[in-house]
């Protein structure tokens, strides 16, 4: 099957870089691209002309939200309500449970994966909150998610998240970490089992990876065994760390080492390591670039930083800076990590934060950020056939319309999309040549019904926060509205 896609703008790839064609074409045969350029006159079985649109490589989200939501909860709390977002000690010891049934959890995954697809993501590595689980993710949960992902047509790099500890709020309202080593060992066993499952499944859209949780929730033993397994199986590892200054304090108490020292000592730097965030490193400080400094250490060990600019911004932080990390030789890729899973909006925010961090208006180039969302992600995954449109590449494609009056006039198509639009401009996507999003919809999925189910699950999730709060406050106290509800006198009719 040979399919030709045409549009006013096509972002192809030549000589190691993206290049722009006007009135261009992308031609794919089955799962691969066979032609990118202008004036194609070869055989075609199907032709779609997208008009005033940009055809580009699909987006690669390496910290992709596969939950209903979490940023809207914990990025707004006050000092009074914030501690209630964590488990209490009592909940940890006596009452922890799964908020959702296995079937409901799969519906959460379906809701989230549909969101990723509609926002132009074609390849993803998942992240979800474990606070709603009795401990962490299981093999069975990720097995179900893999099947849903295949059905939708997304390319997933998957594995159950696991940990041996959890952040809690103690009885005095202070943050602490409590451990259950048996749960950590069970989680690692499930992670290894999923690697076996993915290998036996041998499906081109599913790759098994290791996804331990935040570094401060991993015991020394669990980190070492993760590194050993990753080297043995040549598996990617993604580990959330270098995202909060408090990590060093927790790690020093736990192991006697800082985060970077722990990465070295456990062998994790010898793995194919991805680190989301990295915001505790100030790349604008020359000392970080010096031999043996943090950025030098990351670059020499081929670590990829998964920059999540929109999430950092929501949590009142930023990377200092994207340009500095890239200049040090660190591979930069992008993630969403929160709702909305909108990498276009993330690039917009990221470019402006980079300018602030560097103190100059020519920092944070759109091209550098878009490269991170495509080529940088592909490099982190070890997949030179992703993140680009050229002969031999996988036909993972995003089509974004620039034809809406609200998009304004087009200066440069990509810059116009980033500054004037969002990922909601995406109308169509293809993964391995298969249509996934078609005219803004997901064929075979009733989005209205899925949204209604998502709202029901979201409401159930909200109510469960009260039972975990160390002060057992009602959800309405933990999540007060922006404005108080109007008072209506008894017997008065509402208009």
Short mmCIF file of C-alpha atoms in Angstrom, two decimals:
data_model
loop_
_atom_site.label_atom_id
_atom_site.label_comp_id
_atom_site.label_asym_id
_atom_site.label_seq_id
_atom_site.Cartn_x
_atom_site.Cartn_y
_atom_site.Cartn_z
CA UNK A 1 0.00 0.00 0.00
CA UNK A 2 1.55 3.32 -1.15
CA UNK A 3 0.06 6.45 0.40
CA UNK A 4 0.91 10.01 -0.57
CA UNK A 5 0.35 12.89 1.86
CA UNK A 6 0.55 16.45 0.57
CA UNK A 7 0.43 19.84 2.29
CA UNK A 8 1.50 23.44 1.92
CA UNK A 9 4.43 22.72 4.29
CA UNK A 10 6.38 19.50 4.85
CA UNK A 11 9.22 19.11 7.34
CA UNK A 12 11.61 16.58 5.83
CA UNK A 13 15.08 15.49 6.89
CA UNK A 14 18.35 15.75 4.99
CA UNK A 15 22.01 15.53 6.03
CA UNK A 16 21.19 15.09 9.71
CA UNK A 17 18.78 18.00 10.08
CA UNK A 18 15.15 18.92 9.47
CA UNK A 19 14.46 20.89 6.27
CA UNK A 20 11.30 22.60 5.07
CA UNK A 21 9.57 21.94 1.75
CA UNK A 22 6.76 24.10 0.40
CA UNK A 23 3.98 22.33 -1.47
CA UNK A 24 5.60 19.06 -0.46
CA UNK A 25 4.77 15.40 -0.27
CA UNK A 26 5.45 12.50 2.04
CA UNK A 27 5.05 9.07 0.48
CA UNK A 28 4.95 5.93 2.56
CA UNK A 29 4.84 2.29 1.65
CA UNK A 30 3.26 0.24 4.42
CA UNK A 31 5.16 1.26 7.60
CA UNK A 32 8.08 3.16 6.02
CA UNK A 33 8.64 6.50 4.34
CA UNK A 34 9.90 6.12 0.77
CA UNK A 35 9.90 9.74 -0.45
CA UNK A 36 9.89 13.26 0.98
CA UNK A 37 10.06 16.37 -1.20
CA UNK A 38 8.23 18.06 -4.06
CA UNK A 39 7.02 16.88 -7.44
CA UNK A 40 6.51 13.18 -6.65
CA UNK A 41 5.28 11.34 -9.76
CA UNK A 42 5.55 7.69 -8.71
CA UNK A 43 2.77 5.15 -8.10
CA UNK A 44 0.13 5.93 -5.45
CA UNK A 45 -2.72 3.83 -4.06
CA UNK A 46 -4.15 6.59 -1.85
CA UNK A 47 -3.59 10.36 -1.78
CA UNK A 48 -4.58 12.84 0.93
CA UNK A 49 -4.06 16.57 0.49
CA UNK A 50 -4.09 18.46 3.80
CA UNK A 51 -3.94 21.92 2.25
CA UNK A 52 -2.85 24.73 4.59
CA UNK A 53 -1.14 22.37 7.04
CA UNK A 54 2.27 21.33 8.26
CA UNK A 55 3.28 17.68 7.90
CA UNK A 56 6.08 16.82 10.31
CA UNK A 57 7.54 13.88 12.21
CA UNK A 58 5.30 12.68 15.02
CA UNK A 59 6.18 13.93 18.50
CA UNK A 60 8.14 11.78 20.96
CA UNK A 61 7.00 12.24 24.57
CA UNK A 62 9.38 10.53 27.01
CA UNK A 63 7.56 11.53 30.20
CA UNK A 64 4.07 11.09 28.83
CA UNK A 65 1.11 11.46 31.14
CA UNK A 66 -0.90 8.22 31.17
CA UNK A 67 -3.21 9.28 33.97
CA UNK A 68 -6.40 11.34 34.06
CA UNK A 69 -4.59 14.28 35.66
CA UNK A 70 -2.31 15.19 38.52
CA UNK A 71 -0.89 18.64 37.88
CA UNK A 72 -4.24 20.30 38.49
CA UNK A 73 -4.23 18.83 42.00
CA UNK A 74 -0.79 19.46 43.37
CA UNK A 75 0.45 22.58 41.57
CA UNK A 76 -2.08 24.86 43.31
CA UNK A 77 -2.16 23.89 47.02
CA UNK A 78 -1.25 26.21 49.86
CA UNK A 79 1.15 25.42 52.69
CA UNK A 80 -1.94 24.38 54.61
CA UNK A 81 -3.37 21.93 52.07
CA UNK A 82 -0.17 20.79 50.35
CA UNK A 83 0.82 18.15 52.93
CA UNK A 84 -2.58 16.53 52.40
CA UNK A 85 -1.62 15.52 48.86
CA UNK A 86 0.61 12.71 50.19
CA UNK A 87 -0.20 9.50 52.02
CA UNK A 88 -0.40 9.76 55.80
CA UNK A 89 1.62 7.42 58.02
CA UNK A 90 -1.60 5.74 59.10
CA UNK A 91 -2.64 5.16 55.49
CA UNK A 92 0.79 3.67 54.72
CA UNK A 93 0.73 1.25 57.64
CA UNK A 94 -2.94 0.31 57.89
CA UNK A 95 -5.25 1.39 55.08
CA UNK A 96 -3.52 1.59 51.71
CA UNK A 97 -5.65 0.35 48.83
CA UNK A 98 -6.25 0.57 45.11
CA UNK A 99 -8.68 3.42 44.48
CA UNK A 100 -9.62 1.95 41.09
CA UNK A 101 -10.50 -1.58 40.08
CA UNK A 102 -8.29 -3.16 37.38
CA UNK A 103 -11.00 -2.44 34.80
CA UNK A 104 -11.28 1.19 35.89
CA UNK A 105 -7.51 1.58 35.77
CA UNK A 106 -7.51 0.38 32.16
CA UNK A 107 -10.16 2.98 31.37
CA UNK A 108 -7.86 5.61 32.89
CA UNK A 109 -5.09 4.39 30.58
CA UNK A 110 -7.36 4.46 27.53
CA UNK A 111 -8.45 8.01 28.35
CA UNK A 112 -4.83 9.13 28.70
CA UNK A 113 -3.53 7.37 25.59
CA UNK A 114 -6.35 8.90 23.55
CA UNK A 115 -5.21 12.31 24.80
CA UNK A 116 -1.62 11.63 23.76
CA UNK A 117 -2.71 10.59 20.28
CA UNK A 118 -4.94 13.63 19.80
CA UNK A 119 -2.06 15.90 20.86
CA UNK A 120 0.22 14.63 18.07
CA UNK A 121 2.31 12.16 20.09
CA UNK A 122 3.28 9.07 18.13
CA UNK A 123 5.91 7.56 20.49
CA UNK A 124 5.72 7.72 24.27
CA UNK A 125 7.18 6.52 27.56
CA UNK A 126 4.52 6.65 30.28
CA UNK A 127 4.32 8.36 33.65
CA UNK A 128 1.37 8.13 36.03
CA UNK A 129 0.69 8.87 39.67
CA UNK A 130 1.05 5.90 42.01
CA UNK A 131 -0.78 7.67 44.84
CA UNK A 132 -4.05 6.05 43.80
CA UNK A 133 -2.60 2.52 43.92
CA UNK A 134 -2.02 0.29 46.91
CA UNK A 135 1.68 0.54 46.06
CA UNK A 136 2.82 0.94 42.45
CA UNK A 137 2.09 -0.43 38.98
CA UNK A 138 1.87 -4.15 38.27
CA UNK A 139 2.77 -6.39 35.39
CA UNK A 140 -0.92 -7.02 34.66
CA UNK A 141 -1.68 -3.30 34.53
CA UNK A 142 1.05 -2.64 31.96
CA UNK A 143 0.12 -5.74 30.00
CA UNK A 144 -3.39 -4.32 29.61
CA UNK A 145 -2.01 -0.91 28.75
CA UNK A 146 0.22 -2.42 26.06
CA UNK A 147 -2.80 -4.01 24.41
CA UNK A 148 -4.74 -0.73 24.52
CA UNK A 149 -1.75 1.08 23.06
CA UNK A 150 -1.52 -1.41 20.20
CA UNK A 151 -5.23 -1.08 19.51
CA UNK A 152 -4.94 2.70 19.32
CA UNK A 153 -1.80 2.42 17.20
CA UNK A 154 0.69 4.28 19.40
CA UNK A 155 4.35 3.35 19.76
CA UNK A 156 4.97 2.64 23.45
CA UNK A 157 8.16 2.16 25.46
CA UNK A 158 6.61 0.50 28.44
CA UNK A 159 7.18 -1.09 31.81
CA UNK A 160 5.57 -1.01 35.26
CA UNK A 161 6.80 1.74 37.58
CA UNK A 162 8.22 0.33 40.82
CA UNK A 163 9.63 1.57 44.12
CA UNK A 164 10.57 0.46 47.62
CA UNK A 165 9.52 3.66 49.39
CA UNK A 166 6.92 6.38 49.25
CA UNK A 167 6.70 10.02 50.23
CA UNK A 168 4.33 10.48 53.15
CA UNK A 169 3.24 13.26 55.48
CA UNK A 170 3.98 12.28 59.05
CA UNK A 171 1.76 13.00 62.03
CA UNK A 172 3.46 16.39 62.51
CA UNK A 173 2.72 17.44 58.93
CA UNK A 174 6.32 16.97 57.77
CA UNK A 175 7.50 15.09 54.69
CA UNK A 176 9.09 11.68 55.25
CA UNK A 177 9.81 8.55 53.22
CA UNK A 178 8.69 5.14 54.46
CA UNK A 179 9.98 1.91 52.94
CA UNK A 180 8.68 -1.57 52.18
CA UNK A 181 11.56 -3.52 50.63
CA UNK A 182 9.38 -6.50 49.73
CA UNK A 183 7.20 -4.26 47.56
CA UNK A 184 10.32 -2.99 45.80
CA UNK A 185 11.51 -6.50 45.05
CA UNK A 186 8.09 -7.52 43.75
CA UNK A 187 8.03 -4.43 41.55
CA UNK A 188 11.41 -5.20 40.02
CA UNK A 189 10.31 -8.79 39.39
CA UNK A 190 7.23 -7.46 37.57
CA UNK A 191 9.45 -5.12 35.56
CA UNK A 192 11.66 -8.01 34.47
CA UNK A 193 8.60 -10.08 33.67
CA UNK A 194 7.35 -7.27 31.42
CA UNK A 195 10.68 -7.19 29.58
CA UNK A 196 10.15 -10.90 28.87
CA UNK A 197 6.55 -10.27 27.82
CA UNK A 198 7.50 -7.49 25.38
CA UNK A 199 10.26 -9.64 23.89
CA UNK A 200 7.90 -12.58 23.40
CA UNK A 201 5.14 -10.33 22.07
CA UNK A 202 7.57 -9.11 19.39
CA UNK A 203 5.20 -6.33 18.34
CA UNK A 204 6.86 -3.40 16.55
CA UNK A 205 4.88 -0.89 18.63
CA UNK A 206 5.86 -2.24 22.08
CA UNK A 207 9.33 -2.07 23.62
CA UNK A 208 10.00 -3.08 27.21
CA UNK A 209 11.93 -0.58 29.37
CA UNK A 210 12.70 -0.12 33.07
CA UNK A 211 10.79 2.69 34.79
CA UNK A 212 11.73 2.94 38.49
CA UNK A 213 10.04 5.77 40.36
CA UNK A 214 11.68 8.82 41.94
CA UNK A 215 15.21 8.21 43.18
CA UNK A 216 14.45 9.04 46.81
CA UNK A 217 11.84 6.25 46.85
CA UNK A 218 14.32 3.58 45.76
CA UNK A 219 16.52 1.69 48.19
CA UNK A 220 20.21 1.23 47.47
CA UNK A 221 19.51 -2.43 46.74
CA UNK A 222 16.76 -1.64 44.25
CA UNK A 223 18.92 0.85 42.38
CA UNK A 224 21.81 -1.59 42.10
CA UNK A 225 19.60 -4.43 40.91
CA UNK A 226 17.94 -2.11 38.38
CA UNK A 227 21.34 -1.21 36.96
CA UNK A 228 22.39 -4.86 36.80
CA UNK A 229 19.20 -5.86 35.01
CA UNK A 230 19.43 -2.95 32.58
CA UNK A 231 22.99 -3.85 31.58
CA UNK A 232 22.15 -7.54 31.31
CA UNK A 233 19.12 -6.89 29.10
CA UNK A 234 20.41 -3.74 27.33
CA UNK A 235 17.22 -2.03 28.50
CA UNK A 236 16.54 1.68 28.69
CA UNK A 237 16.15 3.11 32.21
CA UNK A 238 14.23 6.25 33.04
CA UNK A 239 14.71 7.55 36.57
CA UNK A 240 13.17 10.72 37.98
CA UNK A 241 15.91 12.57 39.81
CA UNK A 242 17.73 15.89 39.91
CA UNK A 243 14.31 17.51 40.16
CA UNK A 244 14.19 18.67 43.80
CA UNK A 245 16.90 20.00 46.14
CA UNK A 246 15.56 17.76 48.92
CA UNK A 247 16.68 14.62 47.04
CA UNK A 248 20.28 14.98 48.22
CA UNK A 249 19.16 15.20 51.84
CA UNK A 250 17.05 12.05 51.59
CA UNK A 251 19.79 10.16 49.73
CA UNK A 252 22.49 11.21 52.20
CA UNK A 253 20.39 9.78 55.03
CA UNK A 254 19.61 6.62 53.09
CA UNK A 255 22.95 5.83 51.45
CA UNK A 256 25.45 8.46 52.57
CA UNK A 257 25.74 9.74 48.99
CA UNK A 258 24.31 12.59 46.92
CA UNK A 259 22.14 11.86 43.89
CA UNK A 260 25.01 12.10 41.40
CA UNK A 261 27.29 10.04 43.67
CA UNK A 262 24.53 7.43 43.96
CA UNK A 263 24.09 7.25 40.19
CA UNK A 264 27.80 6.57 39.83
CA UNK A 265 28.11 4.13 42.74
CA UNK A 266 25.11 1.96 41.81
CA UNK A 267 26.12 1.66 38.16
CA UNK A 268 23.05 3.51 36.90
CA UNK A 269 25.25 5.84 34.85
CA UNK A 270 26.49 2.79 32.99
CA UNK A 271 22.97 2.10 31.72
CA UNK A 272 21.08 3.73 28.87
CA UNK A 273 19.73 6.34 31.26
CA UNK A 274 17.04 8.98 30.80
CA UNK A 275 16.54 11.55 33.56
CA UNK A 276 13.40 13.70 33.56
CA UNK A 277 13.77 17.32 34.65
CA UNK A 278 17.36 17.99 35.84
CA UNK A 279 16.24 21.36 37.19
CA UNK A 280 18.47 21.27 40.30
CA UNK A 281 21.56 21.68 38.09
CA UNK A 282 22.33 25.31 37.24
CA UNK A 283 23.82 25.03 33.78
CA UNK A 284 24.48 28.76 33.70
CA UNK A 285 27.15 28.25 36.39
CA UNK A 286 30.49 27.57 34.62
CA UNK A 287 31.42 25.08 37.36
CA UNK A 288 28.76 22.66 36.14
CA UNK A 289 30.54 22.42 32.77
CA UNK A 290 34.01 21.88 34.24
CA UNK A 291 35.63 18.45 34.08
CA UNK A 292 33.93 16.29 36.68
CA UNK A 293 31.06 18.75 37.04
CA UNK A 294 27.39 17.65 36.81
CA UNK A 295 26.87 18.40 33.12
CA UNK A 296 30.25 16.96 32.17
CA UNK A 297 29.36 13.80 34.09
CA UNK A 298 25.97 13.46 32.35
CA UNK A 299 27.39 14.16 28.88
CA UNK A 300 30.31 11.72 29.23
CA UNK A 301 27.87 8.97 30.25
CA UNK A 302 25.46 9.67 27.37
CA UNK A 303 22.58 10.52 29.71
CA UNK A 304 19.49 12.02 28.10
CA UNK A 305 17.62 14.76 29.97
CA UNK A 306 13.86 14.70 29.47
CA UNK A 307 12.96 18.37 29.73
CA UNK A 308 9.33 19.02 30.77
CA UNK A 309 9.09 22.81 30.49
CA UNK A 310 5.34 23.16 30.92
CA UNK A 311 5.35 21.09 34.11
CA UNK A 312 8.36 22.90 35.56
CA UNK A 313 6.63 26.20 34.82
CA UNK A 314 3.43 25.06 36.55
CA UNK A 315 5.46 24.14 39.62
CA UNK A 316 7.25 27.52 39.65
CA UNK A 317 10.56 26.15 38.35
CA UNK A 318 12.63 26.06 35.19
CA UNK A 319 15.67 24.42 33.68
CA UNK A 320 18.81 26.58 33.78
CA UNK A 321 19.04 26.18 30.93
CA UNK A 322 18.12 24.13 27.89
CA UNK A 323 20.84 25.86 25.90
CA UNK A 324 23.47 25.28 28.59
CA UNK A 325 22.69 21.57 28.88
CA UNK A 326 22.80 21.15 25.10
CA UNK A 327 26.05 23.11 24.85
CA UNK A 328 27.60 20.75 27.38
CA UNK A 329 26.83 17.81 25.07
CA UNK A 330 23.83 16.46 26.98
CA UNK A 331 21.19 14.91 24.73
CA UNK A 332 17.95 16.85 25.21
CA UNK A 333 14.51 15.40 24.68
CA UNK A 334 11.04 16.45 25.81
CA UNK A 335 8.20 15.21 27.98
CA UNK A 336 4.83 16.47 29.17
CA UNK A 337 4.57 14.84 32.65
CA UNK A 338 1.21 16.52 33.30
CA UNK A 339 -2.04 17.51 31.66
CA UNK A 340 -2.46 18.67 28.98
CA UNK A 341 0.04 16.39 27.21
CA UNK A 342 0.77 19.20 24.80
CA UNK A 343 4.37 19.31 23.58
CA UNK A 344 3.60 22.24 21.25
CA UNK A 345 2.53 24.33 24.23
CA UNK A 346 5.51 22.92 26.12
CA UNK A 347 7.90 24.09 23.41
CA UNK A 348 6.33 27.55 23.49
CA UNK A 349 6.80 27.82 27.27
CA UNK A 350 10.24 26.21 27.10
CA UNK A 351 11.64 28.64 24.57
CA UNK A 352 10.59 31.60 26.71
CA UNK A 353 11.91 30.07 29.94
CA UNK A 354 15.24 29.44 28.18
CA UNK A 355 15.44 33.13 27.30
CA UNK A 356 14.78 34.11 30.91
CA UNK A 357 17.35 31.62 32.20
CA UNK A 358 20.01 32.80 29.77
CA UNK A 359 19.10 36.47 29.93
CA UNK A 360 19.14 36.86 26.16
CA UNK A 361 16.42 36.91 23.52
CA UNK A 362 18.22 34.64 21.05
CA UNK A 363 18.23 31.69 23.46
CA UNK A 364 15.78 28.79 23.28
CA UNK A 365 15.48 28.44 19.52
CA UNK A 366 12.28 26.83 18.29
CA UNK A 367 14.36 24.55 16.06
CA UNK A 368 16.38 23.28 19.05
CA UNK A 369 13.25 22.47 21.02
CA UNK A 370 11.50 20.82 18.07
CA UNK A 371 14.66 18.79 17.47
CA UNK A 372 14.43 17.66 21.12
CA UNK A 373 10.81 16.57 20.60
CA UNK A 374 11.81 14.49 17.58
CA UNK A 375 15.51 13.80 16.97
CA UNK A 376 16.54 14.04 20.63
CA UNK A 377 13.81 11.64 21.65
CA UNK A 378 14.83 9.22 18.91
CA UNK A 379 18.45 9.37 20.05
CA UNK A 380 17.45 8.68 23.65
CA UNK A 381 15.50 5.65 22.46
CA UNK A 382 18.33 4.43 20.24
CA UNK A 383 16.01 4.61 17.22
CA UNK A 384 17.46 6.42 14.22
CA UNK A 385 14.37 5.45 12.25
CA UNK A 386 12.14 7.70 14.40
CA UNK A 387 11.80 11.46 14.76
CA UNK A 388 12.45 12.30 11.09
CA UNK A 389 10.80 12.08 7.69
CA UNK A 390 13.16 10.64 5.12
CA UNK A 391 13.37 7.44 3.08
CA UNK A 392 13.80 4.44 5.36
CA UNK A 393 12.32 6.12 8.44
CA UNK A 394 9.22 4.81 10.14
CA UNK A 395 6.09 6.55 8.87
CA UNK A 396 5.31 8.23 12.22
CA UNK A 397 3.71 11.49 11.12
CA UNK A 398 1.88 14.49 12.58
CA UNK A 399 -0.32 16.82 10.54
CA UNK A 400 -1.14 20.21 12.10
CA UNK A 401 -3.57 22.58 10.45
CA UNK A 402 -2.65 26.23 10.02
CA UNK A 403 -5.91 27.05 8.25
CA UNK A 404 -8.02 28.32 11.15
CA UNK A 405 -8.64 32.07 11.19
CA UNK A 406 -7.54 32.11 14.85
CA UNK A 407 -4.07 30.90 13.83
CA UNK A 408 -3.51 34.27 12.20
CA UNK A 409 -1.19 34.75 9.27
CA UNK A 410 1.65 32.32 8.66
CA UNK A 411 5.17 33.66 8.99
CA UNK A 412 7.17 30.44 9.36
CA UNK A 413 4.89 27.39 9.65
CA UNK A 414 6.59 25.85 12.67
CA UNK A 415 7.09 29.12 14.51
CA UNK A 416 3.48 30.07 13.77
CA UNK A 417 2.27 26.71 15.12
CA UNK A 418 4.35 27.06 18.29
CA UNK A 419 3.53 30.70 19.05
CA UNK A 420 -0.04 30.96 17.72
CA UNK A 421 -1.34 27.43 18.16
CA UNK A 422 -1.26 24.39 20.37
CA UNK A 423 -1.24 20.65 19.80
CA UNK A 424 -5.00 20.96 19.34
CA UNK A 425 -4.13 22.10 15.82
CA UNK A 426 -3.28 18.46 15.10
CA UNK A 427 -5.82 16.93 12.73
CA UNK A 428 -4.18 13.66 11.71
CA UNK A 429 -1.40 11.32 12.76
CA UNK A 430 0.10 8.13 11.41
CA UNK A 431 2.18 5.55 13.28
CA UNK A 432 4.07 2.99 11.21
CA UNK A 433 1.93 4.12 8.29
CA UNK A 434 -1.36 3.42 10.04
CA UNK A 435 -3.84 6.30 10.47
CA UNK A 436 -4.30 6.88 14.20
CA UNK A 437 -5.94 10.32 14.36
CA UNK A 438 -8.18 11.05 11.39
CA UNK A 439 -9.77 14.47 10.96
CA UNK A 440 -9.37 15.17 14.68
CA UNK A 441 -10.99 11.93 15.81
CA UNK A 442 -9.91 8.43 16.83
CA UNK A 443 -11.66 5.93 14.55
CA UNK A 444 -13.70 3.42 16.53
CA UNK A 445 -13.59 5.40 19.80
CA UNK A 446 -16.54 7.37 21.15
CA UNK A 447 -14.71 10.34 22.65
CA UNK A 448 -17.84 11.73 24.33
CA UNK A 449 -18.41 8.44 26.13
CA UNK A 450 -14.72 8.16 27.05
CA UNK A 451 -14.72 11.71 28.41
CA UNK A 452 -17.82 11.00 30.52
CA UNK A 453 -16.16 7.91 31.98
CA UNK A 454 -13.01 9.92 32.60
CA UNK A 455 -15.01 12.50 34.55
CA UNK A 456 -16.60 9.78 36.69
CA UNK A 457 -13.20 8.32 37.49
CA UNK A 458 -11.75 11.76 38.12
CA UNK A 459 -14.49 12.55 40.65
CA UNK A 460 -13.82 9.24 42.40
CA UNK A 461 -10.10 10.04 42.46
CA UNK A 462 -10.74 13.45 44.03
CA UNK A 463 -12.86 12.01 46.83
CA UNK A 464 -10.15 9.48 47.73
CA UNK A 465 -7.69 12.21 48.70
CA UNK A 466 -9.53 12.83 51.95
CA UNK A 467 -8.94 9.31 53.25
CA UNK A 468 -5.19 9.66 52.74
CA UNK A 469 -4.81 13.13 54.26
CA UNK A 470 -2.99 13.08 57.60
CA UNK A 471 -5.74 15.35 58.99
CA UNK A 472 -8.56 13.42 57.23
CA UNK A 473 -9.99 16.58 55.67
CA UNK A 474 -12.77 16.40 53.14
CA UNK A 475 -11.84 16.76 49.48
CA UNK A 476 -13.71 20.06 49.37
CA UNK A 477 -11.23 21.43 51.94
CA UNK A 478 -8.19 20.10 50.10
CA UNK A 479 -9.40 21.44 46.74
CA UNK A 480 -11.28 24.68 47.38
CA UNK A 481 -12.81 26.37 44.33
CA UNK A 482 -11.25 29.44 42.75
CA UNK A 483 -14.24 31.44 43.94
CA UNK A 484 -16.68 30.47 46.68
CA UNK A 485 -20.13 29.39 45.55
CA UNK A 486 -22.72 32.13 45.60
CA UNK A 487 -25.09 32.15 48.55
CA UNK A 488 -28.70 31.87 47.50
CA UNK A 489 -31.41 32.78 50.04
CA UNK A 490 -33.69 29.91 51.02
CA UNK A 491 -36.58 29.62 48.60
CA UNK A 492 -34.98 31.87 45.98
CA UNK A 493 -34.85 30.63 42.42
CA UNK A 494 -31.55 30.47 40.56
CA UNK A 495 -31.43 32.18 37.19
#
